[in-house]
Coordinates of C-alpha atoms and ligand atoms in Angstrom, one line a residue:
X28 CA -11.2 0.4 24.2
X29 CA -10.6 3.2 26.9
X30 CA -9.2 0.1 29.2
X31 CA -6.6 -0.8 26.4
X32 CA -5.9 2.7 25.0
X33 CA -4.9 3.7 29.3
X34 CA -2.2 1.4 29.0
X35 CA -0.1 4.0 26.7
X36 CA 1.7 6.8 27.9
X37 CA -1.0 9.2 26.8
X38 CA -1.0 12.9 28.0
X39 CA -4.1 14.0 29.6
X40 CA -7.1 12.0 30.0
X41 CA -9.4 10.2 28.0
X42 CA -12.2 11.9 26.2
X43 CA -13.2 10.2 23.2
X44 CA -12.3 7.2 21.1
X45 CA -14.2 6.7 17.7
X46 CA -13.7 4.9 14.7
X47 CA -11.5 6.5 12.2
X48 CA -9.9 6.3 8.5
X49 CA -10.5 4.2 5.4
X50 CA -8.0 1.5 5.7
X51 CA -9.1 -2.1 4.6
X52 CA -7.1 -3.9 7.2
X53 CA -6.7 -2.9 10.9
X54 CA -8.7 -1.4 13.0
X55 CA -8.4 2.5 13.6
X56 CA -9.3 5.1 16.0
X57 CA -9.1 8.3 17.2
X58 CA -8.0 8.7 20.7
X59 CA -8.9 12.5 22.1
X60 CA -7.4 13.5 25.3
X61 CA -7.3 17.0 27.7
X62 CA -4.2 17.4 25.6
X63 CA -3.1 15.4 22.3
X64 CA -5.2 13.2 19.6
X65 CA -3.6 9.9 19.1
X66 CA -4.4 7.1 16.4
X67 CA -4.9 3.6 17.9
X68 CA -4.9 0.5 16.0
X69 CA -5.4 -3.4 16.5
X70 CA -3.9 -5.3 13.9
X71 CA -5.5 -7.5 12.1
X72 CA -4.0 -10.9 13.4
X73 CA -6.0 -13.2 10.7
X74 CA -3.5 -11.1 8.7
X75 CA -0.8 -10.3 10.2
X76 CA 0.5 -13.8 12.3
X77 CA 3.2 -11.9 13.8
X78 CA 1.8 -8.6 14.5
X79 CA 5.2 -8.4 17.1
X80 CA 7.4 -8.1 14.3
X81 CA 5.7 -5.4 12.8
X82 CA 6.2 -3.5 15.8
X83 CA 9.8 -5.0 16.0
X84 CA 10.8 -3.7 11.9
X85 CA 9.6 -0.1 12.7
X86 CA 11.6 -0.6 16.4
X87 CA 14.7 -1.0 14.3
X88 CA 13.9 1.5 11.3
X89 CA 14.1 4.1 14.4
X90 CA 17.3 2.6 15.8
X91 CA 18.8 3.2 12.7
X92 CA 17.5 6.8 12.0
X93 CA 16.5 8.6 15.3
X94 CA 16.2 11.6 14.2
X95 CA 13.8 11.2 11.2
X96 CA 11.2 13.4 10.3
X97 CA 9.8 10.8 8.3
X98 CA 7.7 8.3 10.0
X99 CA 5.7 8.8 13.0
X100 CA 6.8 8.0 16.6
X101 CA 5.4 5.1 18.4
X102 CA 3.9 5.8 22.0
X103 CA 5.2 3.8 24.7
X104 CA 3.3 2.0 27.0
X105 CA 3.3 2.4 30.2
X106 CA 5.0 -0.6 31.5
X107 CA 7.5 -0.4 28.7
X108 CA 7.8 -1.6 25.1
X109 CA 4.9 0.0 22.7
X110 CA 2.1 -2.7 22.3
X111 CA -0.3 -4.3 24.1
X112 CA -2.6 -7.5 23.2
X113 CA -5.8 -7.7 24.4
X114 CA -8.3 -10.9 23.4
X115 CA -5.4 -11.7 20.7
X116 CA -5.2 -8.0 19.2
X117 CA -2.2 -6.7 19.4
X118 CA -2.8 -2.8 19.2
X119 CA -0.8 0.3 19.2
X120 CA -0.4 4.3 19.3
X121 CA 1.0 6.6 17.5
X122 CA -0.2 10.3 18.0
X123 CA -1.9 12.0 15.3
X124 CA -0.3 14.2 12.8
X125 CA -2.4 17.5 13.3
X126 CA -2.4 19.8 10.5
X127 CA -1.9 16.9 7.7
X128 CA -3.9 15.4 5.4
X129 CA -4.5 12.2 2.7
X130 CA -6.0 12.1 0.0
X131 CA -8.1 9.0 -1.2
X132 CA -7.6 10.1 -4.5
X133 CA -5.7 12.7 -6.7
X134 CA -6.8 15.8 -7.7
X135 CA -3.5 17.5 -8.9
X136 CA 0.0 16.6 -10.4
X137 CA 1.6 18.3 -7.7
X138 CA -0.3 16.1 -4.8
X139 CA 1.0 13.0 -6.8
X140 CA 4.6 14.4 -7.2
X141 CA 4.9 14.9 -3.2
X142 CA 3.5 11.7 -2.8
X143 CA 6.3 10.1 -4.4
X144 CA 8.5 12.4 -2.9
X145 CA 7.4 11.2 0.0
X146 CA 7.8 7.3 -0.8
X147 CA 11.5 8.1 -2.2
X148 CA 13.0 9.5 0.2
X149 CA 11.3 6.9 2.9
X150 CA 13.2 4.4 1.3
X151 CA 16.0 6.3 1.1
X152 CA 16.2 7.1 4.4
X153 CA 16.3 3.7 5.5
X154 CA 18.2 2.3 2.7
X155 CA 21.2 1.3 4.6
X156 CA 19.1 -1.3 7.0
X157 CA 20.9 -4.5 6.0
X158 CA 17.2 -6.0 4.7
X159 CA 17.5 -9.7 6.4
X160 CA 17.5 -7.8 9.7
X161 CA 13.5 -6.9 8.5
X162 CA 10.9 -9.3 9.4
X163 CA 8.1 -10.4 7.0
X164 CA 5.6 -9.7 9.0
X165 CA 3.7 -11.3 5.6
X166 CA 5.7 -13.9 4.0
X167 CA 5.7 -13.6 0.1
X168 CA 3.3 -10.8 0.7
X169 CA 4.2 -9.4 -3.8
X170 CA 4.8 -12.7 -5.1
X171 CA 3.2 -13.0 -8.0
X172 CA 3.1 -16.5 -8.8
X173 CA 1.8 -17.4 -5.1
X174 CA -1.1 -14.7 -5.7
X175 CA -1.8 -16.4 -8.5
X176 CA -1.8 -19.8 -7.3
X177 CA -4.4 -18.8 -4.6
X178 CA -6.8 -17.2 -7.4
X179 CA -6.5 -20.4 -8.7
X180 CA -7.3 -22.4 -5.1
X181 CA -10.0 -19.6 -4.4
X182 CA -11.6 -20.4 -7.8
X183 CA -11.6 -23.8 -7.3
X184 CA -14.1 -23.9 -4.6
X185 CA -16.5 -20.5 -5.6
X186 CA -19.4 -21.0 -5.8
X187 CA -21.3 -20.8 -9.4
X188 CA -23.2 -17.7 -8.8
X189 CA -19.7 -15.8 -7.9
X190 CA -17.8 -18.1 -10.6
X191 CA -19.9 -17.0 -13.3
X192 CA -20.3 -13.2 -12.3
X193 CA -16.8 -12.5 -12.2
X194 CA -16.0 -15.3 -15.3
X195 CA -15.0 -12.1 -17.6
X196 CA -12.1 -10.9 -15.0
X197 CA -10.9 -14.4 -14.5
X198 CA -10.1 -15.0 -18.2
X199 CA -8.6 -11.5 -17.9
X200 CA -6.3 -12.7 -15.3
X201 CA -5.3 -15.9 -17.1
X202 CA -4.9 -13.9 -20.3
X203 CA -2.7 -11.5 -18.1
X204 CA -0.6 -14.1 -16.0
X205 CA 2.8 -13.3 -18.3
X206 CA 3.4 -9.8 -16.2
X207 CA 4.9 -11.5 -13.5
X208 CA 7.2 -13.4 -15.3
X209 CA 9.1 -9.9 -16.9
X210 CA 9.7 -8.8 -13.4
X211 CA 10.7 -12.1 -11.7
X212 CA 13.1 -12.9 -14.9
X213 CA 15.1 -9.8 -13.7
X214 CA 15.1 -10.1 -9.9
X215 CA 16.0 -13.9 -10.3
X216 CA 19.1 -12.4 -12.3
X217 CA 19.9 -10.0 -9.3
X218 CA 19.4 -7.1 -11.9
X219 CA 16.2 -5.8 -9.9
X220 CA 18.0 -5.8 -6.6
X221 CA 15.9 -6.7 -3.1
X222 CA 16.0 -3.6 -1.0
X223 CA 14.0 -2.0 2.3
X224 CA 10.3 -1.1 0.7
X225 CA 7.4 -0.3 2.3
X226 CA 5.1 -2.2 0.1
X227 CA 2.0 -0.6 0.2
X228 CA 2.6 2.9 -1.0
X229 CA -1.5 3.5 -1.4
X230 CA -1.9 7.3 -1.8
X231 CA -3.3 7.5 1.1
X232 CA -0.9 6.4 3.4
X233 CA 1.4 9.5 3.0
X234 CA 0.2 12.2 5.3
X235 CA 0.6 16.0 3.6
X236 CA 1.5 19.0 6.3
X237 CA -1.3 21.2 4.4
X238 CA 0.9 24.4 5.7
X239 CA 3.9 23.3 4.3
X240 CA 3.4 20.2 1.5
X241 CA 7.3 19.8 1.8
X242 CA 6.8 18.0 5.1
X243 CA 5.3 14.8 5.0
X244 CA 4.6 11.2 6.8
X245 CA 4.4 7.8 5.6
X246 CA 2.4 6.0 7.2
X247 CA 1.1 2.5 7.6
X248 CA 4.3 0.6 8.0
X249 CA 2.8 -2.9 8.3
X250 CA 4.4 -4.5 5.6
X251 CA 7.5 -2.7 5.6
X252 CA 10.4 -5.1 4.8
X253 CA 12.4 -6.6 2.0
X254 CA 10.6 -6.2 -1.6
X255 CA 11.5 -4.3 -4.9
X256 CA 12.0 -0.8 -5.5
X257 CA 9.2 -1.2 -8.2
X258 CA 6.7 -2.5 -5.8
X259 CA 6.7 0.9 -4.3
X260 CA 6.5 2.8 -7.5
X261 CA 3.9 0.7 -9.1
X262 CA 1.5 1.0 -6.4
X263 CA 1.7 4.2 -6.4
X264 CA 1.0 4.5 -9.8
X265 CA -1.8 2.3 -9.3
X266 CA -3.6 4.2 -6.5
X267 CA -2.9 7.9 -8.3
X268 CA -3.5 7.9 -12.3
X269 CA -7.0 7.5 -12.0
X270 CA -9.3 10.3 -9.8
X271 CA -11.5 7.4 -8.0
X272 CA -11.7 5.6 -5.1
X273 CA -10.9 1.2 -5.7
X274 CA -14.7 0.9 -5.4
X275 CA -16.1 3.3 -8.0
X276 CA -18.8 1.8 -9.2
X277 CA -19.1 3.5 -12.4
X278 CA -16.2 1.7 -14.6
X279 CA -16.2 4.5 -17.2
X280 CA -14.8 6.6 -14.8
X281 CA -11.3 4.7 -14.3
X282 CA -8.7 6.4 -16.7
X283 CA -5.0 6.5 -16.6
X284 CA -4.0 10.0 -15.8
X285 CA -0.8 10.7 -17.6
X286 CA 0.1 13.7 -16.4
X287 CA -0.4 12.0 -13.0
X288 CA 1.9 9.8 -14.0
X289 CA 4.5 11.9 -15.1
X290 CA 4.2 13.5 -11.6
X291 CA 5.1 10.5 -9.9
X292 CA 8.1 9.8 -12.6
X293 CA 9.1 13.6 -11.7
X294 CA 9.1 12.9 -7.8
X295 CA 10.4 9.4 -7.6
X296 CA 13.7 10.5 -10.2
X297 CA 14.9 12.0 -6.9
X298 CA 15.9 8.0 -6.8
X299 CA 17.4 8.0 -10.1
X300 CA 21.3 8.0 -8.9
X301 CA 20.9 4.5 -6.6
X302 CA 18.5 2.2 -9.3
X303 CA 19.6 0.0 -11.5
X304 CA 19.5 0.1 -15.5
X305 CA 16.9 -3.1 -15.3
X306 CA 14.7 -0.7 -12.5
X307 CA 14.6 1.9 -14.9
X308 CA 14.0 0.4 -17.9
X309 CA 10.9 -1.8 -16.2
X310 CA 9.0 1.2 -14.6
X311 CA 6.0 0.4 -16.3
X312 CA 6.3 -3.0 -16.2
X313 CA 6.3 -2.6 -12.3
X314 CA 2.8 -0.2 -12.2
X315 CA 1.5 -3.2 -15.0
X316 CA 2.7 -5.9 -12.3
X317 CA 1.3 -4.2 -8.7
X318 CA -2.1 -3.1 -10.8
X319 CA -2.5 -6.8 -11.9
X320 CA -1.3 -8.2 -8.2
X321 CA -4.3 -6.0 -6.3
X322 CA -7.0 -7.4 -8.8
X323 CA -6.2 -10.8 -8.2
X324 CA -6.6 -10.5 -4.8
X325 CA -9.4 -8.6 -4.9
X326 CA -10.6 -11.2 -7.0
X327 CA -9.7 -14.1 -5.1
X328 CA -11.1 -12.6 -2.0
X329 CA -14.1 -12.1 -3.8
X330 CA -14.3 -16.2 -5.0
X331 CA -13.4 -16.4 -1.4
X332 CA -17.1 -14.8 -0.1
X333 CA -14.9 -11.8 1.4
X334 CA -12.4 -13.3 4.2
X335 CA -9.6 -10.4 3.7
X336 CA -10.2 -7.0 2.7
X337 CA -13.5 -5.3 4.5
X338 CA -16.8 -4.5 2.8
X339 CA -19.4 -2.3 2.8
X340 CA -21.4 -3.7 0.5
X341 CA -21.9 -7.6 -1.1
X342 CA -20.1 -7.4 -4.6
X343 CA -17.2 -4.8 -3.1
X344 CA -14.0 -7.0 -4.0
X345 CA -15.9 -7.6 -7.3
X346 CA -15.8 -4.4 -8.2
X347 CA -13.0 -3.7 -6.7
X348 CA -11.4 -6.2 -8.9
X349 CA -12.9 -4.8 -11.8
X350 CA -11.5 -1.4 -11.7
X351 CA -7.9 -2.6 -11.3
X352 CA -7.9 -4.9 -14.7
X353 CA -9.8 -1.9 -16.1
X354 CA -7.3 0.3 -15.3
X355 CA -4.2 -2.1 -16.4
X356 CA -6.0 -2.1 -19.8
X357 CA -6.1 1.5 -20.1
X358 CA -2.4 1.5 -19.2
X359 CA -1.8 -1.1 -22.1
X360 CA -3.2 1.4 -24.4
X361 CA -0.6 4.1 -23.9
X362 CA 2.0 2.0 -22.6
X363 CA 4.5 2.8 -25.4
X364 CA 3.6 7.3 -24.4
X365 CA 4.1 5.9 -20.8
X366 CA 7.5 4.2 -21.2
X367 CA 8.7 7.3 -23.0
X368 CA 7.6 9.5 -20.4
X369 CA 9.4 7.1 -17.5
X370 CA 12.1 7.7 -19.8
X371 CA 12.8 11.1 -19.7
X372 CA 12.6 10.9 -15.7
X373 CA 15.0 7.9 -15.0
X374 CA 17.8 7.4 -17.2
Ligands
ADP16 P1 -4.8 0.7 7.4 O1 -3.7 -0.2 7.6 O2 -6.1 0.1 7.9 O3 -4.9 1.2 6.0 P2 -3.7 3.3 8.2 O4 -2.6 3.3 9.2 O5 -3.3 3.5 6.8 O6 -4.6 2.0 8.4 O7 -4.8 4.4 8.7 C1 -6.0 4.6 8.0 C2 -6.1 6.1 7.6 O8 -6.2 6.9 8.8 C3 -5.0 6.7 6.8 O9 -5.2 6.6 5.4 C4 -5.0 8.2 7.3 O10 -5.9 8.9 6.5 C5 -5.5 8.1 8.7 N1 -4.4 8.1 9.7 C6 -3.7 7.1 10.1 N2 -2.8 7.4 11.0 C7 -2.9 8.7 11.2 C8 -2.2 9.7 12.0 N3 -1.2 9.3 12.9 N4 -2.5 11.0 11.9 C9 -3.5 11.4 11.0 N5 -4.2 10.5 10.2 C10 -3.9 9.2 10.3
GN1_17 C1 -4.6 -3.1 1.9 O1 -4.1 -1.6 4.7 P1 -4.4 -0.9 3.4 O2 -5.8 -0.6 3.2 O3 -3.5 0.3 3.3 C2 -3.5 -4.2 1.6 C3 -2.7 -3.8 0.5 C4 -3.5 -3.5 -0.8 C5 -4.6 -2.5 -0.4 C6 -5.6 -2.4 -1.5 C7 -1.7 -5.8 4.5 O4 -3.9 -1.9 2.3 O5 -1.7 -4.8 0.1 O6 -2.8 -3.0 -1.8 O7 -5.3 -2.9 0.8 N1 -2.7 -4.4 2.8 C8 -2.5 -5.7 3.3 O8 -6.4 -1.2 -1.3 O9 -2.9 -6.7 2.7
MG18 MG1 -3.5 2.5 5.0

């Protein structure tokens, strides 16, 4: 590690490098020097194919906006460019944002409302990237219908013991399979309109100064390129209404926080003058869609013994899986308070 993390342009020299955040993906550290902390990370390359054009999109979003406060610089290497691959991981630096914080949950309206502050004015800040110039550093990475097709494939060769302990959440999903076709109906009709998203607006990838909650950093910017303004609502929404982590293994405890929600309507309205009558009207229709696309996956990975997302224990993605249908069902039963609330905020 210290051989790959000397190749960056780091100031002092190396003291420490452990293990660090909760991410389900890549692989993180924290990189102490004599002088600065710095977060390194290898991507994940059985996820990411062509972990170059991640680097490449975030290249450009700084090319457009060079004097962002927004995102985090990435540290150069030494010989030029800001990666290096080693054994096939490509990894990376970026320093670490001292003084901020996540959360991994949310305890407070306000935390959700500067979340989505945070998320809006990302995507504001970039919006004038023409979006074919973003690589998909996952191709198809929200499409429903292919997430559903490999539930299907990943179902097809479970085996019985998994089949049968997860049989109640797959007849959820088939009963549930209609939410993607509201949401594709409009984008196919260019009413939902493609723009620069960062796709995977998890609470916890916005970093909070805690001196000043006004100043703030998305991060994680893997999957940033083109995808739907209610992809980065909805997974907000589906990462802040309820106050527990995706594994909780106590299902009584997942419950759709309203006044969370309102919170994130209150933040995100900040986008109100650029979205379209069809964005506003399907607000909830987009939390419904990104709650149901995480359980699938979390399902199919489960059927799949566990290729994708890490675990730390043996029936992880099942429960994982679990609490996201659970929480779309307590969504359906104040969905008509919940559209009226997304009302007020985005009209
Ligand atoms: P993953 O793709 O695996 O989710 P992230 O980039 O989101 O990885 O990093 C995982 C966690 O590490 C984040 O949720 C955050 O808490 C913390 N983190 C990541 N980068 C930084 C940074 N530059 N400064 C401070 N904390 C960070
Ligand atoms: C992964 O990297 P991380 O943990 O922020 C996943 C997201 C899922 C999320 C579920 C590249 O995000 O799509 O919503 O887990 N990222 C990728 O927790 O698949
Ligand atoms: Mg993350």
């Amino acid at each position: 590690m210290k051989e790959i993390a000397n190749q960056f342009d780091l100031k002092g020299d190396i003291l420490s490098i452990e293990p660090f955040g909760n991410g389900h993906i890549n692989r993180t550290f924290l990189v102490k020097t004599t002088d600065a902390n710095y977060v390194l990370q290898g991507i994940n390359g059985n996820i990411f194919k062509t972990p170059d054009s991640i680097i490449q999109n975030i290249e450009l979003l700084w090319e457009t906006e060079p004097n962002n406060h927004v995102i985090l610089p990435m540290v150069a290497t030494k010989a030029g460019g800001y990666s290096v691959t080693a054994d096939n991981v490509l990894w990376r630096v970026v320093p670490f944002a001292e003084g901020f914080t996540s959360y991994e949950f949310i305890e407070e309206p306000w935390q959700a409302e500067k979340a989505a502050v945070a998320f809006a004015t990302f995507m504001k800040t970039f919006a004038n990237i023409d979006t074919s110039r973003l690589k998909a550093t996952i191709p198809n990475f929200h499409d429903g219908y292919l997430r559903y097709q490999q539930l299907e494939d990943a179902y097809a060769q479970a085996s019985a013991i998994r089949k049968d302990k997860a049989k109640d959440l797959y007849a959820f999903a088939q009963s549930h399979k209609v939410i993607f076709d509201i949401i594709q109906k409009e984008v196919d009709a260019q009413r939902i309109p493609i723009r620069v998203t960062h796709n995977d607006t998890k609470i916890n990838n916005v970093l909070i100064n805690k001196a000043n909650p006004d100043d703030f950093r998305v991060i994680d910017l893997d999957t940033v390129m083109q995808g739907i303004l209610l992809y980065d609502f909805g997974d907000m929404v589906r990462t802040s209404v309820s106050p527990t982590e995706e594994n909780e293994a106590d299902e009584s405890k997942i419950i759709f926080n309203t006044d969370f929600f309102e919170a994130l309507c209150k933040g995100y309205s900040v986008m109100n003058p650029v979205m379209t009558q069809s964005e506003k009207e399907n607000i909830v229709n987009g939390a419904k869609y990104m709650i149901f696309i995480i359980g699938i996956r979390f399902l199919a990975d489960y059927y799949n013994n566990d290729v994708y997302y890490k675990i730390s224990f043996p029936e992880e993605n099942y429960i994982r899986a679990r609490n996201q249908f659970a929480l779309l069902k307590r969504l359906e039963e104040k969905e008509e308070e919940l559209k009226a609330i997304a009302k007020k905020y985005f009209k």
